[in-house]
mmCIF file of C-alpha atoms in Angstrom:
data_model
loop_
_atom_site.group_PDB
_atom_site.id
_atom_site.type_symbol
_atom_site.label_atom_id
_atom_site.label_comp_id
_atom_site.label_asym_id
_atom_site.label_seq_id
_atom_site.Cartn_x
_atom_site.Cartn_y
_atom_site.Cartn_z
ATOM 1 C CA MET W 1084 0.000 0.000 0.000
ATOM 2 C CA SER W 1085 1.471 3.336 -1.032
ATOM 3 C CA ILE W 1086 1.124 6.399 1.155
ATOM 4 C CA PRO W 1087 0.722 9.649 -0.796
ATOM 5 C CA LEU W 1088 3.203 12.305 0.243
ATOM 6 C CA PRO W 1089 2.834 16.039 -0.354
ATOM 7 C CA PRO W 1090 5.210 17.522 -2.895
ATOM 8 C CA PRO W 1091 8.337 19.067 -1.397
ATOM 9 C CA ARG W 1092 8.184 22.807 -0.829
ATOM 10 C CA ARG W 1093 10.663 24.887 -2.775
ATOM 11 C CA LEU W 1094 13.003 27.149 -0.850
ATOM 12 C CA ILE W 1095 12.649 30.926 -0.912
ATOM 13 C CA ASP W 1096 15.698 33.192 -0.785
ATOM 14 C CA MET W 1097 15.268 36.502 1.009
ATOM 15 C CA THR W 1098 17.197 38.949 3.172
ATOM 16 C CA VAL W 1099 16.672 39.716 6.862
ATOM 17 C CA ASP W 1100 18.641 42.640 8.307
ATOM 18 C CA GLY W 1101 21.164 42.380 5.495
ATOM 19 C CA GLU W 1102 21.705 38.642 5.939
ATOM 20 C CA PRO W 1103 20.638 36.031 3.352
ATOM 21 C CA VAL W 1104 17.988 33.619 4.618
ATOM 22 C CA ARG W 1105 16.469 30.578 2.906
ATOM 23 C CA VAL W 1106 13.120 29.249 4.149
ATOM 24 C CA PRO W 1107 10.457 26.889 2.735
ATOM 25 C CA GLU W 1108 7.737 28.372 0.556
ATOM 26 C CA GLY W 1109 4.686 29.319 2.631
ATOM 27 C CA SER W 1110 6.721 30.380 5.644
ATOM 28 C CA THR W 1111 5.913 33.634 7.376
ATOM 29 C CA VAL W 1112 8.308 36.498 7.901
ATOM 30 C CA LEU W 1113 8.322 35.534 11.581
ATOM 31 C CA ASP W 1114 9.490 32.035 10.614
ATOM 32 C CA ALA W 1115 12.280 33.580 8.526
ATOM 33 C CA CYS W 1116 13.295 35.906 11.345
ATOM 34 C CA SER W 1117 13.415 32.987 13.784
ATOM 35 C CA ALA W 1118 15.557 31.026 11.318
ATOM 36 C CA ALA W 1119 17.908 34.014 11.148
ATOM 37 C CA GLY W 1120 18.125 34.177 14.947
ATOM 38 C CA LYS W 1121 16.155 37.425 15.247
ATOM 39 C CA ASP W 1122 14.104 37.945 18.403
ATOM 40 C CA ILE W 1123 10.782 39.479 17.340
ATOM 41 C CA PRO W 1124 8.318 40.334 20.144
ATOM 42 C CA THR W 1125 4.883 38.717 19.803
ATOM 43 C CA LEU W 1126 1.722 38.791 21.899
ATOM 44 C CA CYS W 1127 -1.290 37.802 19.797
ATOM 45 C CA TYR W 1128 0.653 35.215 17.803
ATOM 46 C CA GLY W 1129 -0.077 31.581 18.638
ATOM 47 C CA ASP W 1130 1.675 28.622 17.057
ATOM 48 C CA THR W 1131 -1.566 26.594 17.046
ATOM 49 C CA LEU W 1132 -3.865 29.359 15.753
ATOM 50 C CA THR W 1133 -4.318 31.367 12.567
ATOM 51 C CA PRO W 1134 -2.701 34.802 13.089
ATOM 52 C CA LYS W 1135 -5.155 37.585 13.964
ATOM 53 C CA ASN W 1136 -2.806 40.579 13.494
ATOM 54 C CA ALA W 1137 -4.241 42.234 16.593
ATOM 55 C CA CYS W 1138 -1.350 43.371 18.797
ATOM 56 C CA ARG W 1139 1.036 44.761 16.128
ATOM 57 C CA VAL W 1140 4.186 44.352 18.232
ATOM 58 C CA CYS W 1141 5.772 42.022 15.658
ATOM 59 C CA VAL W 1142 5.725 44.542 12.804
ATOM 60 C CA VAL W 1143 8.764 44.721 10.524
ATOM 61 C CA GLU W 1144 9.730 46.912 7.609
ATOM 62 C CA VAL W 1145 9.533 45.288 4.176
ATOM 63 C CA GLU W 1146 11.336 47.034 1.342
ATOM 64 C CA GLY W 1147 8.829 48.442 -1.128
ATOM 65 C CA SER W 1148 5.893 48.186 1.259
ATOM 66 C CA ARG W 1149 4.045 51.385 2.165
ATOM 67 C CA THR W 1150 3.121 50.165 5.647
ATOM 68 C CA LEU W 1151 4.824 48.061 8.276
ATOM 69 C CA ALA W 1152 4.003 44.367 7.944
ATOM 70 C CA PRO W 1153 2.959 41.976 10.740
ATOM 71 C CA ALA W 1154 5.690 39.329 10.739
ATOM 72 C CA CYS W 1155 3.362 36.687 12.163
ATOM 73 C CA SER W 1156 1.126 36.549 9.090
ATOM 74 C CA ARG W 1157 3.011 38.068 6.147
ATOM 75 C CA ARG W 1158 4.197 35.292 3.839
ATOM 76 C CA VAL W 1159 7.711 35.397 2.464
ATOM 77 C CA GLU W 1160 8.320 36.175 -1.186
ATOM 78 C CA PRO W 1161 11.391 35.584 -3.364
ATOM 79 C CA GLY W 1162 13.865 38.426 -2.989
ATOM 80 C CA MET W 1163 12.005 39.999 -0.074
ATOM 81 C CA VAL W 1164 14.130 42.415 1.979
ATOM 82 C CA VAL W 1165 13.083 42.681 5.638
ATOM 83 C CA GLY W 1166 14.311 45.021 8.348
ATOM 84 C CA THR W 1167 13.462 43.945 11.884
ATOM 85 C CA ALA W 1168 15.212 46.694 13.817
ATOM 86 C CA THR W 1169 14.770 49.780 11.660
ATOM 87 C CA GLU W 1170 13.937 53.061 13.349
ATOM 88 C CA ARG W 1171 10.410 52.938 11.971
ATOM 89 C CA ALA W 1172 9.741 49.388 13.215
ATOM 90 C CA ARG W 1173 11.223 50.010 16.657
ATOM 91 C CA HIS W 1174 9.281 53.257 17.067
ATOM 92 C CA SER W 1175 6.029 51.498 16.178
ATOM 93 C CA ARG W 1176 6.667 48.728 18.710
ATOM 94 C CA LYS W 1177 7.515 51.312 21.348
ATOM 95 C CA ILE W 1178 4.213 53.151 20.822
ATOM 96 C CA VAL W 1179 2.216 49.907 20.891
ATOM 97 C CA LEU W 1180 3.888 48.827 24.131
ATOM 98 C CA GLU W 1181 3.226 52.241 25.678
ATOM 99 C CA LEU W 1182 -0.442 52.147 24.716
ATOM 100 C CA LEU W 1183 -0.879 48.596 25.991
ATOM 101 C CA ALA W 1184 1.014 49.063 29.253
ATOM 102 C CA SER W 1185 -0.805 52.307 30.054
ATOM 103 C CA THR W 1186 -4.244 50.689 29.783
ATOM 104 C CA VAL W 1187 -3.734 47.015 30.636
ATOM 105 C CA ASP W 1188 -2.079 45.210 33.540
ATOM 106 C CA LEU W 1189 0.884 43.430 31.931
ATOM 107 C CA SER W 1190 2.369 42.213 35.203
ATOM 108 C CA THR W 1191 1.870 38.534 34.305
ATOM 109 C CA THR W 1192 2.681 38.874 30.601
ATOM 110 C CA PRO W 1193 5.921 36.973 29.864
ATOM 111 C CA ARG W 1194 8.746 39.270 28.698
ATOM 112 C CA ALA W 1195 6.562 42.412 28.739
ATOM 113 C CA ALA W 1196 8.834 44.221 31.212
ATOM 114 C CA GLU W 1197 11.865 43.163 29.151
ATOM 115 C CA TRP W 1198 10.388 44.584 25.943
ATOM 116 C CA ILE W 1199 9.327 47.822 27.628
ATOM 117 C CA GLU W 1200 12.906 48.335 28.735
ATOM 118 C CA GLU W 1201 14.389 47.242 25.404
ATOM 119 C CA TYR W 1202 12.295 49.729 23.422
ATOM 120 C CA ASP W 1203 12.518 52.472 26.048
ATOM 121 C CA ALA W 1204 8.733 52.589 26.253
ATOM 122 C CA ARG W 1205 7.291 55.019 28.813
ATOM 123 C CA PRO W 1206 3.650 54.105 29.519
ATOM 124 C CA ASP W 1207 3.527 56.640 32.355
ATOM 125 C CA ARG W 1208 3.912 59.557 29.925
ATOM 126 C CA PHE W 1209 0.140 59.512 29.362
ATOM 127 C CA GLY W 1210 -0.366 60.517 32.976
ATOM 128 C CA GLU W 1211 -2.290 59.069 35.883
ATOM 129 C CA GLU W 1212 -5.615 59.993 34.279
ATOM 130 C CA ALA W 1213 -5.112 57.639 31.329
ATOM 131 C CA ALA W 1214 -8.116 55.352 30.883
ATOM 132 C CA THR W 1215 -7.567 51.713 31.757
ATOM 133 C CA VAL W 1216 -9.530 48.481 31.460
ATOM 134 C CA ALA W 1217 -9.166 47.851 35.196
ATOM 135 C CA GLN W 1218 -11.996 45.749 36.633
ATOM 136 C CA PRO W 1219 -12.459 43.047 39.273
ATOM 137 C CA ALA W 1220 -11.522 39.516 38.277
ATOM 138 C CA LYS W 1221 -14.447 37.226 37.426
ATOM 139 C CA VAL W 1222 -14.338 34.226 39.750
ATOM 140 C CA ASP W 1223 -17.489 32.229 39.037
ATOM 141 C CA ASN W 1224 -16.207 28.660 38.979
ATOM 142 C CA ASP W 1225 -13.576 26.466 40.635
ATOM 143 C CA LEU W 1226 -11.453 25.809 37.549
ATOM 144 C CA TYR W 1227 -10.253 29.061 36.001
ATOM 145 C CA VAL W 1228 -10.444 32.817 36.485
ATOM 146 C CA ARG W 1229 -11.119 35.609 33.983
ATOM 147 C CA ASP W 1230 -9.114 38.715 34.889
ATOM 148 C CA TYR W 1231 -9.952 41.080 32.041
ATOM 149 C CA ALA W 1232 -7.859 43.863 33.549
ATOM 150 C CA LYS W 1233 -5.028 41.949 31.858
ATOM 151 C CA CYS W 1234 -6.802 41.395 28.514
ATOM 152 C CA ILE W 1235 -5.254 42.935 25.365
ATOM 153 C CA LEU W 1236 -8.064 41.727 23.054
ATOM 154 C CA CYS W 1237 -5.815 39.432 21.067
ATOM 155 C CA TYR W 1238 -8.833 37.194 20.209
ATOM 156 C CA LYS W 1239 -6.834 34.011 20.791
ATOM 157 C CA CYS W 1240 -9.328 32.736 23.363
ATOM 158 C CA VAL W 1241 -12.230 33.438 20.994
ATOM 159 C CA ASP W 1242 -10.525 31.531 18.180
ATOM 160 C CA ALA W 1243 -9.630 28.588 20.431
ATOM 161 C CA CYS W 1244 -13.197 28.387 21.743
ATOM 162 C CA GLY W 1245 -14.665 28.875 18.270
ATOM 163 C CA GLU W 1246 -14.129 27.406 14.847
ATOM 164 C CA GLN W 1247 -10.374 26.887 15.082
ATOM 165 C CA TRP W 1248 -10.498 24.308 17.880
ATOM 166 C CA GLN W 1249 -13.310 23.691 20.350
ATOM 167 C CA ASN W 1250 -16.363 24.868 18.396
ATOM 168 C CA SER W 1251 -18.184 25.716 21.634
ATOM 169 C CA PHE W 1252 -18.528 29.417 20.781
ATOM 170 C CA ALA W 1253 -19.025 30.230 24.462
ATOM 171 C CA ILE W 1254 -17.229 33.582 24.236
ATOM 172 C CA SER W 1255 -16.962 36.444 21.788
ATOM 173 C CA VAL W 1256 -16.215 40.158 21.685
ATOM 174 C CA ALA W 1257 -18.873 42.479 23.106
ATOM 175 C CA GLY W 1258 -18.904 46.257 22.850
ATOM 176 C CA ARG W 1259 -17.074 48.629 20.559
ATOM 177 C CA GLY W 1260 -13.910 50.697 20.668
ATOM 178 C CA PHE W 1261 -12.279 51.108 24.062
ATOM 179 C CA ASP W 1262 -15.278 49.426 25.714
ATOM 180 C CA ALA W 1263 -14.819 46.200 23.745
ATOM 181 C CA THR W 1264 -14.291 43.163 25.952
ATOM 182 C CA ILE W 1265 -14.351 39.377 25.820
ATOM 183 C CA SER W 1266 -17.705 38.172 27.086
ATOM 184 C CA THR W 1267 -20.101 35.265 27.287
ATOM 185 C CA GLU W 1268 -23.536 35.642 25.716
ATOM 186 C CA HIS W 1269 -25.426 38.375 27.610
ATOM 187 C CA ASP W 1270 -22.417 38.548 29.947
ATOM 188 C CA ALA W 1271 -23.704 35.505 31.813
ATOM 189 C CA PRO W 1272 -21.518 33.623 34.313
ATOM 190 C CA LEU W 1273 -19.479 30.825 32.785
ATOM 191 C CA THR W 1274 -21.636 28.323 34.651
ATOM 192 C CA ASP W 1275 -24.659 29.516 32.626
ATOM 193 C CA SER W 1276 -22.840 29.683 29.290
ATOM 194 C CA ALA W 1277 -21.914 27.172 26.604
ATOM 195 C CA CYS W 1278 -18.451 26.750 28.168
ATOM 196 C CA VAL W 1279 -17.345 23.108 28.474
ATOM 197 C CA TYR W 1280 -14.331 23.997 30.655
ATOM 198 C CA CYS W 1281 -11.750 22.524 28.304
ATOM 199 C CA GLY W 1282 -9.394 25.345 29.303
ATOM 200 C CA ASN W 1283 -8.041 25.698 25.774
ATOM 201 C CA CYS W 1284 -8.619 29.444 26.061
ATOM 202 C CA VAL W 1285 -6.386 29.454 29.141
ATOM 203 C CA GLU W 1286 -3.726 27.575 27.184
ATOM 204 C CA VAL W 1287 -3.450 30.265 24.496
ATOM 205 C CA CYS W 1288 -3.888 33.410 26.625
ATOM 206 C CA PRO W 1289 -0.621 35.411 26.406
ATOM 207 C CA THR W 1290 -1.120 37.777 29.347
ATOM 208 C CA GLY W 1291 -2.570 35.797 32.229
ATOM 209 C CA ALA W 1292 -6.028 37.281 31.764
ATOM 210 C CA LEU W 1293 -7.171 33.665 31.890
ATOM 211 C CA SER W 1294 -5.521 31.490 34.507
ATOM 212 C CA PHE W 1295 -6.036 28.364 36.570
ATOM 213 C CA LYS W 1296 -7.909 29.043 39.806
ATOM 214 C CA THR W 1297 -4.972 27.428 41.602
ATOM 215 C CA GLU W 1298 -2.515 29.864 40.010
ATOM 216 C CA PHE W 1299 -4.795 32.839 40.705
ATOM 217 C CA ASP W 1300 -5.114 31.912 44.380
ATOM 218 C CA MET W 1301 -1.400 31.199 44.778
ATOM 219 C CA ARG W 1302 -0.473 34.538 43.184
ATOM 220 C CA ALA W 1303 -2.871 36.299 45.542
ATOM 221 C CA ALA W 1304 -1.225 34.523 48.474
ATOM 222 C CA GLY W 1305 2.264 35.284 47.158
ATOM 223 C CA SER W 1306 3.205 31.604 46.922
ATOM 224 C CA TRP W 1307 3.287 31.203 43.112
ATOM 225 C CA ASP W 1308 6.921 30.652 42.118
ATOM 226 C CA GLU W 1309 7.695 29.285 38.663
ATOM 227 C CA SER W 1310 11.387 28.976 39.548
ATOM 228 C CA ARG W 1311 10.420 26.223 42.008
ATOM 229 C CA GLN W 1312 8.189 24.384 39.552
ATOM 230 C CA THR W 1313 9.047 21.313 37.522
ATOM 231 C CA GLU W 1314 7.354 20.177 34.314
ATOM 232 C CA THR W 1315 6.726 16.520 33.514
ATOM 233 C CA THR W 1316 5.005 15.367 30.330
ATOM 234 C CA THR W 1317 2.919 12.218 30.553
ATOM 235 C CA ILE W 1318 -0.125 10.634 28.899
ATOM 236 C CA CYS W 1319 -3.643 11.303 30.130
ATOM 237 C CA SER W 1320 -5.141 8.219 31.790
ATOM 238 C CA TYR W 1321 -8.819 9.064 31.365
ATOM 239 C CA CYS W 1322 -9.425 7.584 27.911
ATOM 240 C CA GLY W 1323 -7.627 5.984 24.981
ATOM 241 C CA VAL W 1324 -7.070 9.041 22.802
ATOM 242 C CA GLY W 1325 -3.512 9.453 24.062
ATOM 243 C CA CYS W 1326 -3.450 13.155 24.872
ATOM 244 C CA ASN W 1327 -0.169 14.410 26.289
ATOM 245 C CA LEU W 1328 -0.245 16.324 29.573
ATOM 246 C CA THR W 1329 2.497 18.528 30.979
ATOM 247 C CA LEU W 1330 2.167 18.594 34.752
ATOM 248 C CA HIS W 1331 3.419 21.766 36.440
ATOM 249 C CA VAL W 1332 4.424 20.787 39.970
ATOM 250 C CA GLN W 1333 5.372 23.022 42.891
ATOM 251 C CA ASP W 1334 6.097 21.716 46.384
ATOM 252 C CA ASN W 1335 5.129 18.205 45.287
ATOM 253 C CA ARG W 1336 1.644 19.318 44.175
ATOM 254 C CA ILE W 1337 0.235 19.766 40.671
ATOM 255 C CA VAL W 1338 -0.592 23.450 40.275
ATOM 256 C CA LYS W 1339 -1.707 23.425 36.633
ATOM 257 C CA VAL W 1340 -1.730 21.286 33.497
ATOM 258 C CA SER W 1341 -0.790 22.256 29.945
ATOM 259 C CA SER W 1342 -0.204 20.251 26.778
ATOM 260 C CA PRO W 1343 2.683 20.312 24.264
ATOM 261 C CA HIS W 1344 1.751 22.365 21.203
ATOM 262 C CA ASP W 1345 3.843 20.154 18.928
ATOM 263 C CA ASN W 1346 2.056 16.963 19.959
ATOM 264 C CA PRO W 1347 0.286 15.436 16.916
ATOM 265 C CA VAL W 1348 -2.648 14.261 19.064
ATOM 266 C CA THR W 1349 -3.518 17.336 21.089
ATOM 267 C CA HIS W 1350 -1.761 20.314 19.463
ATOM 268 C CA GLY W 1351 -1.947 21.919 22.916
ATOM 269 C CA ASN W 1352 -5.655 21.194 23.407
ATOM 270 C CA LEU W 1353 -7.295 19.109 26.109
ATOM 271 C CA CYS W 1354 -10.737 18.357 27.530
ATOM 272 C CA ILE W 1355 -11.962 19.243 31.013
ATOM 273 C CA LYS W 1356 -10.726 15.946 32.469
ATOM 274 C CA GLY W 1357 -7.232 16.210 31.042
ATOM 275 C CA ARG W 1358 -6.862 19.913 31.886
ATOM 276 C CA PHE W 1359 -8.447 20.075 35.325
ATOM 277 C CA GLY W 1360 -9.044 16.521 36.555
ATOM 278 C CA TYR W 1361 -5.803 16.001 38.443
ATOM 279 C CA GLN W 1362 -6.949 16.370 42.050
ATOM 280 C CA HIS W 1363 -7.208 12.611 42.606
ATOM 281 C CA VAL W 1364 -3.463 12.302 42.035
ATOM 282 C CA GLN W 1365 -2.632 14.259 45.161
ATOM 283 C CA ASN W 1366 -5.534 13.354 47.435
ATOM 284 C CA THR W 1367 -4.091 11.372 50.325
ATOM 285 C CA ALA W 1368 -6.453 8.991 52.092
ATOM 286 C CA LYS W 1369 -6.762 9.435 55.821
ATOM 287 C CA ALA W 1370 -5.872 6.430 57.877
ATOM 288 C CA SER W 1371 -8.870 4.736 59.482
ATOM 289 C CA PRO W 1372 -8.891 3.642 63.145
ATOM 290 C CA ALA W 1373 -8.757 0.028 61.963
ATOM 291 C CA ASP W 1374 -5.382 0.685 60.376
ATOM 292 C CA GLY W 1375 -3.861 1.526 63.691
#
């Protein structure tokens, strides 16, 4: 029996910051930059989702293009000349970071503080009266928390819940302009929505606006410490699909569960049992009087 194989992709020659780069046809500029060893900041980009072009921190300058191009979605072309650190590109990233950091809590966004320093962004220049999206966290279930004070409207959670992965369509964008926010239908609690608690929205959230209830509580108590956590990848024991789980363990207790994005079975996605059903692993039975 013969197995049909896709035709090999031809290689595209281009230039990134004056250096020749060769990448497969269909690659994005971000792929080419990564191949060239360039560190491009990204927020709304997700390696398991179709790019949304929402955050604009990955913009680069493409020779001959009138506007800056989002590296996460722009496909490479033969002979393309890309500048990742031009004055125009760096200035744009600086402004975007200033606007985001002045309105949104980026305290749990990986590398945000590093990028703000790298691009000399000054979010405080807008003054203390700058409008923010600050609001109380929504804690309406025991599995995960929605802290929209940290939401940058990247739409990754909407895509993961919608047609790209889960097809539950429990959340969408409500409102317009600055008042736009991620919401359930009629802003109902998650317990009254179409949410199936797969947690795939939590998996793709880049800022911590969505987080495990365990992580939220531990951060509030000051005990969350990723430097003390270990990660162990195993196979979910609930059914025969073979989903891979990465157990995040601190002080000999599972504090959250993720899934490898490069796994051919899950692609980073799990169901409610795989994502949140780990409590039985660490429940210790109390000794009965008969045992004594």
